[in-house]
Coordinates of C-alpha atoms in Angstrom, one line a residue:
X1 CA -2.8 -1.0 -5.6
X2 CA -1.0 1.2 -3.6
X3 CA -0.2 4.9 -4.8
X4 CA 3.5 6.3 -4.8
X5 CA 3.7 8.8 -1.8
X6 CA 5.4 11.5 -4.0
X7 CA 2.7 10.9 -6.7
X8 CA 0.0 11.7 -3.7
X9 CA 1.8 14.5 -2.7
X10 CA 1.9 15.8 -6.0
X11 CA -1.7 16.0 -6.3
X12 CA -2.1 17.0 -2.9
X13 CA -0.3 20.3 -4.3
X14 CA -1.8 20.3 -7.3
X15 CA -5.5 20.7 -6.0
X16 CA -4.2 23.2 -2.9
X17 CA -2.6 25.5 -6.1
X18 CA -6.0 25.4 -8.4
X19 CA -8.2 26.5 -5.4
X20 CA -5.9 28.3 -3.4
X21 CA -6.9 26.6 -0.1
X22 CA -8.4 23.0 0.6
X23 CA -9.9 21.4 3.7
X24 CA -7.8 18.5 4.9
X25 CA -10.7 16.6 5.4
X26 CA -11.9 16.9 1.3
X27 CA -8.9 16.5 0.4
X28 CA -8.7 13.0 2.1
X29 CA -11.7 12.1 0.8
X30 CA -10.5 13.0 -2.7
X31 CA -7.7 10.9 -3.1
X32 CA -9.7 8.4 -0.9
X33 CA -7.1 8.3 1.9
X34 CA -7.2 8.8 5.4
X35 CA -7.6 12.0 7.2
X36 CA -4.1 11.1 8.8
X37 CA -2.3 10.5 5.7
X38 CA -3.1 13.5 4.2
X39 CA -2.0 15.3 7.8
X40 CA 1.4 13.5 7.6
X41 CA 1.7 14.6 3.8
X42 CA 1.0 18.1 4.2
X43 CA 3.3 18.4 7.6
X44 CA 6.4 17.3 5.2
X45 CA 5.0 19.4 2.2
X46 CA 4.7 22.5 4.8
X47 CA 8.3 21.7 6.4
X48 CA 9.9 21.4 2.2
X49 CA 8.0 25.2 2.2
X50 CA 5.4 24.1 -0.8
X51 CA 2.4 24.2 1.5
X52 CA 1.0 26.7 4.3
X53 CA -1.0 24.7 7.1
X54 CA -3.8 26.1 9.1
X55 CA -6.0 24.5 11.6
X56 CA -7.8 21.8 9.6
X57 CA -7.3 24.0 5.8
X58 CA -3.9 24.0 3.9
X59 CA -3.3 27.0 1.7
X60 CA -1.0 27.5 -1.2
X61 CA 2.7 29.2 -1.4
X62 CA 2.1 30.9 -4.3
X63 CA 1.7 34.4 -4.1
X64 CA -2.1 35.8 -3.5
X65 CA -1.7 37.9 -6.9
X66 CA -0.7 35.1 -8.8
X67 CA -3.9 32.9 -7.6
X68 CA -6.6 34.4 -9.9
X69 CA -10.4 34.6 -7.8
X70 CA -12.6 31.9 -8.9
X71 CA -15.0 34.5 -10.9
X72 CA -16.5 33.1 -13.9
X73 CA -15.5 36.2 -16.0
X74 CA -11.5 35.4 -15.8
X75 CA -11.4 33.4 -18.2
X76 CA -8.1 31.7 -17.4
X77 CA -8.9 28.5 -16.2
X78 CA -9.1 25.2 -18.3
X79 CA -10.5 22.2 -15.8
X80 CA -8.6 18.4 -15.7
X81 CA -10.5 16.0 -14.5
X82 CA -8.8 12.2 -14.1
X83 CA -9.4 8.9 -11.9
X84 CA -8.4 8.7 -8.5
X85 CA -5.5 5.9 -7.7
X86 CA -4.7 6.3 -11.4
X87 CA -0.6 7.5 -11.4
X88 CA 0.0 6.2 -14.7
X89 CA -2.1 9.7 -15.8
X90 CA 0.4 11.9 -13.7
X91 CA 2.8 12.2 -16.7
X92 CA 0.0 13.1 -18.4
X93 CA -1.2 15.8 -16.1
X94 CA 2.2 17.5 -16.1
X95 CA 2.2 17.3 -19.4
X96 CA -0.8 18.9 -20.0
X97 CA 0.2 21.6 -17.5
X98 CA 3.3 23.0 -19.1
X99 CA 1.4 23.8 -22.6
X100 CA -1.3 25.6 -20.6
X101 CA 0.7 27.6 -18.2
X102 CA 2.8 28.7 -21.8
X103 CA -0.2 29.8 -22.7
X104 CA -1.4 31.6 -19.9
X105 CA -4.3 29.6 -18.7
X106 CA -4.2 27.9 -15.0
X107 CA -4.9 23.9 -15.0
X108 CA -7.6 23.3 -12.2
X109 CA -7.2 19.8 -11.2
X110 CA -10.4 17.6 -10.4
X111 CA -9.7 13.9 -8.8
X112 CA -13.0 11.6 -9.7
X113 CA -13.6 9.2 -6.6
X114 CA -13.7 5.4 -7.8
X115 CA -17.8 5.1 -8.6
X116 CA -19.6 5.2 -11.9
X117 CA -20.2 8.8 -13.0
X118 CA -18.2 10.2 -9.9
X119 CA -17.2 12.8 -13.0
X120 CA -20.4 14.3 -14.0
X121 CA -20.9 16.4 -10.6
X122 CA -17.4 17.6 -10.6
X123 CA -17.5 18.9 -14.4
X124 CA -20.4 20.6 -13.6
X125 CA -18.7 22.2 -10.4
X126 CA -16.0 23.5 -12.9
X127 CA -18.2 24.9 -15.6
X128 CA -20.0 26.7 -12.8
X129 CA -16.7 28.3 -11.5
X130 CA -15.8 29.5 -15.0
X131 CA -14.0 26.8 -16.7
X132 CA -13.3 27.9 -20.1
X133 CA -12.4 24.1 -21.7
X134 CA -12.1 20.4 -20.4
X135 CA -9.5 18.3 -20.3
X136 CA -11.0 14.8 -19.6
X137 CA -10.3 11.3 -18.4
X138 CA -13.4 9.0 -17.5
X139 CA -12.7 6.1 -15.3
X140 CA -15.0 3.7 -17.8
X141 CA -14.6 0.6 -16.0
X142 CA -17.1 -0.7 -18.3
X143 CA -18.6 -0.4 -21.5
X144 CA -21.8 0.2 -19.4
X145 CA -20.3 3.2 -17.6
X146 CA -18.9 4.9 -21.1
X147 CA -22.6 4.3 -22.0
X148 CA -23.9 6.0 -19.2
X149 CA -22.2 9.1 -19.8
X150 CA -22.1 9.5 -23.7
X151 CA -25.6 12.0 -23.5
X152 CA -23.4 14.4 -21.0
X153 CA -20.4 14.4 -22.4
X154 CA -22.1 15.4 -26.0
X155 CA -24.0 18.4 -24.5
X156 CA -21.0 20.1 -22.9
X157 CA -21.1 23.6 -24.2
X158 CA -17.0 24.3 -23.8
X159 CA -14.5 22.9 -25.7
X160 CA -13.8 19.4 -24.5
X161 CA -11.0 16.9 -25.0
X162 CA -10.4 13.2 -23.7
X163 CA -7.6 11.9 -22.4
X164 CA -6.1 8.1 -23.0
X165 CA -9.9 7.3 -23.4
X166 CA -11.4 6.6 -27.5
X167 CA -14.9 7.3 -27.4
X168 CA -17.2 4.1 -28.8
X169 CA -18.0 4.9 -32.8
X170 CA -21.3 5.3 -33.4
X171 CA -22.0 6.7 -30.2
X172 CA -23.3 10.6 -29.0
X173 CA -19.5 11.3 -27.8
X174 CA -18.1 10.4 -30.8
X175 CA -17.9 13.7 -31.5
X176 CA -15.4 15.3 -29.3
X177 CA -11.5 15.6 -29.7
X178 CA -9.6 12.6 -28.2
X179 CA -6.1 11.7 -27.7
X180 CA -4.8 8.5 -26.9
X181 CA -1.7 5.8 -27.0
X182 CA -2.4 3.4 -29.7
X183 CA -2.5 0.7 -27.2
X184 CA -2.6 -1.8 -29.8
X185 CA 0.7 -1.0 -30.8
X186 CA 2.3 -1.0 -27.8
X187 CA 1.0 -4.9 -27.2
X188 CA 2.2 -5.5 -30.9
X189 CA 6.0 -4.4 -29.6
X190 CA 5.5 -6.9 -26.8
X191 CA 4.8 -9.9 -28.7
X192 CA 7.1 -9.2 -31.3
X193 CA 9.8 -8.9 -28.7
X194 CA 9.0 -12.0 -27.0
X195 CA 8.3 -14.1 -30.5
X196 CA 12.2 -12.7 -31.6
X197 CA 13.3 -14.0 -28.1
X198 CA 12.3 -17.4 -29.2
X199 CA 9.2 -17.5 -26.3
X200 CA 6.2 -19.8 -28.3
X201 CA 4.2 -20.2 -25.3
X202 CA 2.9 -16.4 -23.6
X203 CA 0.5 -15.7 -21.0
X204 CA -1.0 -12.1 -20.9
X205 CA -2.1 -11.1 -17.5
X206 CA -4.1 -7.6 -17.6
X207 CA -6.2 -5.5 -15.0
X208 CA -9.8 -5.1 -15.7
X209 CA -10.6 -1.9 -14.3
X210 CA -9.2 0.2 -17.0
X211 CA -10.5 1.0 -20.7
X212 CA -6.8 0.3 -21.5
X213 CA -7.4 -3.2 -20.2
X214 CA -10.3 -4.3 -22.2
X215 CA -8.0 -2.6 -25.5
X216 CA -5.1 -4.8 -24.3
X217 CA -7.2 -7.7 -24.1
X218 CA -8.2 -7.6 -27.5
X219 CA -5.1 -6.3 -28.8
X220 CA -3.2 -9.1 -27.8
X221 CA -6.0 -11.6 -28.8
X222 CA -5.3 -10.0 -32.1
X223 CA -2.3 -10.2 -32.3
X224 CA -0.9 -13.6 -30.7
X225 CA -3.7 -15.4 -33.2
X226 CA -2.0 -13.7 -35.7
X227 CA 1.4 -15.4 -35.2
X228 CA 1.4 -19.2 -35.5
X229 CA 4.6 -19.7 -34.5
X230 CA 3.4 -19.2 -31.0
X231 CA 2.6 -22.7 -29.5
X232 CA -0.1 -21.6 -27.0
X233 CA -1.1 -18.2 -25.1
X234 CA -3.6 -18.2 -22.3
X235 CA -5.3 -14.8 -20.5
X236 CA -4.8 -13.9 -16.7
X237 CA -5.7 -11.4 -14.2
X238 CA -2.5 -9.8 -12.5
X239 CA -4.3 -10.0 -9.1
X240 CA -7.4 -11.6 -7.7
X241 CA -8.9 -8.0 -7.1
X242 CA -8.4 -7.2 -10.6
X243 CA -11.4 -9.1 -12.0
X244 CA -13.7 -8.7 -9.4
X245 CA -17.0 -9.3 -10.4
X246 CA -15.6 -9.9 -14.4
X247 CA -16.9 -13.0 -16.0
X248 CA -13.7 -15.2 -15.6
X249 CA -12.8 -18.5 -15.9
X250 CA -11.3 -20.7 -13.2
X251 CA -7.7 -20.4 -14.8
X252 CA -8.0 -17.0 -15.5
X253 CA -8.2 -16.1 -11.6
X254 CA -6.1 -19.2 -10.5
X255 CA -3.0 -16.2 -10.6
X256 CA 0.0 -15.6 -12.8
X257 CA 2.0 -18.1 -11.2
X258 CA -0.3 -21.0 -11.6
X259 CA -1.3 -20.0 -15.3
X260 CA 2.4 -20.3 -16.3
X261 CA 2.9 -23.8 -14.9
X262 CA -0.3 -24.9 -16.5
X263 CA 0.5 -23.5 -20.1
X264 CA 4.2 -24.0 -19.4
X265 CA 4.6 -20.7 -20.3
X266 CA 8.0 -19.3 -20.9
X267 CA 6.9 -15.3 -20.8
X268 CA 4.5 -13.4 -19.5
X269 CA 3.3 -9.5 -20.7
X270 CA 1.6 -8.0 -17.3
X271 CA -0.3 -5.1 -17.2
X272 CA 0.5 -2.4 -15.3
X273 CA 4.1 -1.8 -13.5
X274 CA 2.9 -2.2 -9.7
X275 CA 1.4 -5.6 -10.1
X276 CA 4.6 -6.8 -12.3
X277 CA 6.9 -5.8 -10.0
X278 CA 4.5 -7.8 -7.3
X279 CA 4.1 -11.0 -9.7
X280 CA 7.9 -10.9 -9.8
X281 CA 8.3 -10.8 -6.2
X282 CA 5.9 -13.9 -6.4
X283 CA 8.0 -15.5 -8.5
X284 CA 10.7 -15.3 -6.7
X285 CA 9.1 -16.5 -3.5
X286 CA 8.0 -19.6 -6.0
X287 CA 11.9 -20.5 -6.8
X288 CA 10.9 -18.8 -10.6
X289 CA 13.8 -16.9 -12.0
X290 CA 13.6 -13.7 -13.9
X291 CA 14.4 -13.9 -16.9
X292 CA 16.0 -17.3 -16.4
X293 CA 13.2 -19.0 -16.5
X294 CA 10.4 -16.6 -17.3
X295 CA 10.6 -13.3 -19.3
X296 CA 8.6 -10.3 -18.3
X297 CA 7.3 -7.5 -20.1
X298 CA 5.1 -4.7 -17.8
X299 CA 3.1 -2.5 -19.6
X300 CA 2.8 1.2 -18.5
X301 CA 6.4 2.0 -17.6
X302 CA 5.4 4.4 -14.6
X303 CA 7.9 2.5 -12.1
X304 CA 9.1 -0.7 -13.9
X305 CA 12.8 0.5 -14.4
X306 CA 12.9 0.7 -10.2
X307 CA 12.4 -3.1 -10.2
X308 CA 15.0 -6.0 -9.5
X309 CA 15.4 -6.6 -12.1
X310 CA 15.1 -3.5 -14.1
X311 CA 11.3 -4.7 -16.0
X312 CA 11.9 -4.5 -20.0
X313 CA 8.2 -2.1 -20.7
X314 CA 6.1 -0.8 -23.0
X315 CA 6.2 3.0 -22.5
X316 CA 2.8 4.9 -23.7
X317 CA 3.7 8.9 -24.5
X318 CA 1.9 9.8 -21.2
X319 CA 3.6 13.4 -21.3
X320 CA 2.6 13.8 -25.6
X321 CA -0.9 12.6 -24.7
X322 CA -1.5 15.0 -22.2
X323 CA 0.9 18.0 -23.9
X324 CA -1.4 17.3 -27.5
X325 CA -4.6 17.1 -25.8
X326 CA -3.9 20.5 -24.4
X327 CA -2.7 22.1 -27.6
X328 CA -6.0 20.5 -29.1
X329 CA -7.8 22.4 -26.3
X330 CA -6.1 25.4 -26.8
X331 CA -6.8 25.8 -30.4
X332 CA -10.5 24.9 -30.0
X333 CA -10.2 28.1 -27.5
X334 CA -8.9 30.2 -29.7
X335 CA -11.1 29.8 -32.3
X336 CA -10.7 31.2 -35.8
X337 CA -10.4 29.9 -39.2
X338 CA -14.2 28.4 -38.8
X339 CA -15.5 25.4 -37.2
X340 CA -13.1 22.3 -37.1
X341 CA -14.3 18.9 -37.9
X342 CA -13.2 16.3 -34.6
X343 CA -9.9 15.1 -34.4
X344 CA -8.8 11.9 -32.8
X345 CA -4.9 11.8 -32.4
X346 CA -3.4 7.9 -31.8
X347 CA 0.4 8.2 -30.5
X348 CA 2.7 5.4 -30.5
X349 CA 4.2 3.5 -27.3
X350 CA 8.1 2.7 -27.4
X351 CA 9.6 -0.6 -25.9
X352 CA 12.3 -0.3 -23.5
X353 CA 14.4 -3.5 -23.1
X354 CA 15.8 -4.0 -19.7
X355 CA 17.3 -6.9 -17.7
X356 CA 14.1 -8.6 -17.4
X357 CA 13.7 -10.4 -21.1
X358 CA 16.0 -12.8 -22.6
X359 CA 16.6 -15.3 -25.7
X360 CA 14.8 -18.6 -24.4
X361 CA 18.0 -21.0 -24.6
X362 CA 15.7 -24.5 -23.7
X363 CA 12.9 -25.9 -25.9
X364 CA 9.7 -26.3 -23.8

């Protein structure tokens, strides 16, 4: 899946303003992009007057003064640290940004590359340069990797917080402050849509490279078996790459299109925007009207509004998550009033209905 340029450039910026000045060459290799990508982004960023460029280092436009030095007694700093390739989080990030810099306290941005405990050396990286708090979002692919880092993530000495990420119960991170979308919810808004349209037959087609995924997945198995007005509803992967390596049947990877036929499926709920806007454009190629003869729902609501047609999507409070995880942080900072027990803060999604769902008009 592809990244939106503006969303690279934004974090392009965002990790030149928390250092001050970044090698081309690790930034590249940050948001896993090429060398030359990152040249061509930070020639326009330097031509709009947002970035200096140097030979081979790009420094920021803000003002030397206003840059603190990276000395562990300032005090100021509060680290992020979120997935690479991941823009449904950079709603979040801003977010989380404008309660800090309210507060006083600069947001130093971390991008985890896309391996197993890629987030472990960079914490450590920020705690060494003075990091007062942590503002976190694990890549988890698997209930294996949240395992693996549950011992670390316990024995952090600063005040931590997860982002869109709920700690297993039982386990050594249970402990920490977490906010996240009640992901639950938001597929409950989906079927109920769908089930008022009239659609009795529903495939749900869902990354699995996500911990939102595998809470999708069992949220709509919840859910749909809890409704038996619907006729039938079958499980998909919204791209063969999604799934790779995943236990998966034959018709789960046989792709969205297929599914549908074989379940006669009338809708279809796909998780996230960029592949629902690319299983529409499949459709399409496949003579498969939307929403004449299918009705889609994304899930995310990053870009789904930009698609033809406008996708109906669940929205998760991307900006609240990351704006209440940072006021969590901040009073965990401040301190006061005695030791606080855990908090773990669910916020609701919202459906927006757009031109992409309608009232089924023909019987299966």
């Amino acid at each position: 899946m592809r990244e939106p340029v503006e969303v690279r450039r934004q974090r392009i910026l965002a990790a030149v303003r928390a250092r001050g000045a970044a090698r081309v060459r690790d930034l590249a290799d940050e948001l896993q992009v090429s060398v030359v990508t990152v040249r061509r982004d930070v020639e326009e960023l330097t031509q709009e007057g947002r970035l200096h460029r140097g030979h081979g280092v790009v420094r920021s436009t803000v003002p030397a003064q206003e840059v603190p030095a990276r000395r562990a007694a300032d005090g100021d700093r509060v680290a992020v640290v979120v997935p690479a390739r991941h823009s449904y989080l950079t709603e979040t990030l801003h977010g989380a940004r404008s309660v800090l810099e309210e507060s006083g306290l600069r947001m130093a941005l971390h991008i985890a590359p896309q391996s197993p405990g890629a987030e472990r050396p960079l914490v450590e990286r920020a705690l060494a340069d003075g990091a007062r708090g942590l503002l976190l979002a694990p890549r988890w692919l698997t209930p294996r990797d949240e395992d693996a880092d549950q011992g670390w993530l316990a024995a952090l000495e600063v005040p931590t917080v997860l982002m869109e990420r709920r700690p297993r119960r039982g386990g050594a991170a249970h402990v920490l402050d977490s906010v996240c979308s009640d992901h639950w919810y938001g597929a409950h808004l989906a079927v109920e849509h769908l089930v008022a349209l009239g659609h009795r037959r529903i495939v749900f087609a869902t990354r699995d490279d996500s911990p939102t995924a595998r809470t999708l997945r069992a949220g709509f198995a919840e859910i749909a078996g809890a409704h038996p007005e619907v006729d039938a509803w079958a499980w998909g992967l919204v791209s063969p790459e999604a799934g790779r390596g995943g236990p998966y049947s034959a018709a789960e990877t046989a792709g969205v299109s297929a599914l549908l036929r074989a379940t006669e499926a009338t809708a279809v709920v796909l998780h996230g925007d960029v592949d629902a806007v690319m299983v529409v454009q499949r459709l399409a190629d496949e003579a498969v009207r939307v929403p004449e003869d299918c009705s889609v729902v994304a899930y995310d609501d990053v870009v789904a509004a930009l698609a033809t047609p406008p996708l109906t999507a669940v929205a998760p409070p991307k900006a609240e998550v990351g704006r209440t995880a940072a006021e969590l942080l901040l009073e965990r900072l401040r301190g006061g009033g005695g030791p606080r027990a855990a908090r773990r803060v669910e916020l609701l999604p919202s459906l927006l209905v757009r031109g992409s769902t309608r009232r089924l008009t023909h019987p299966v």
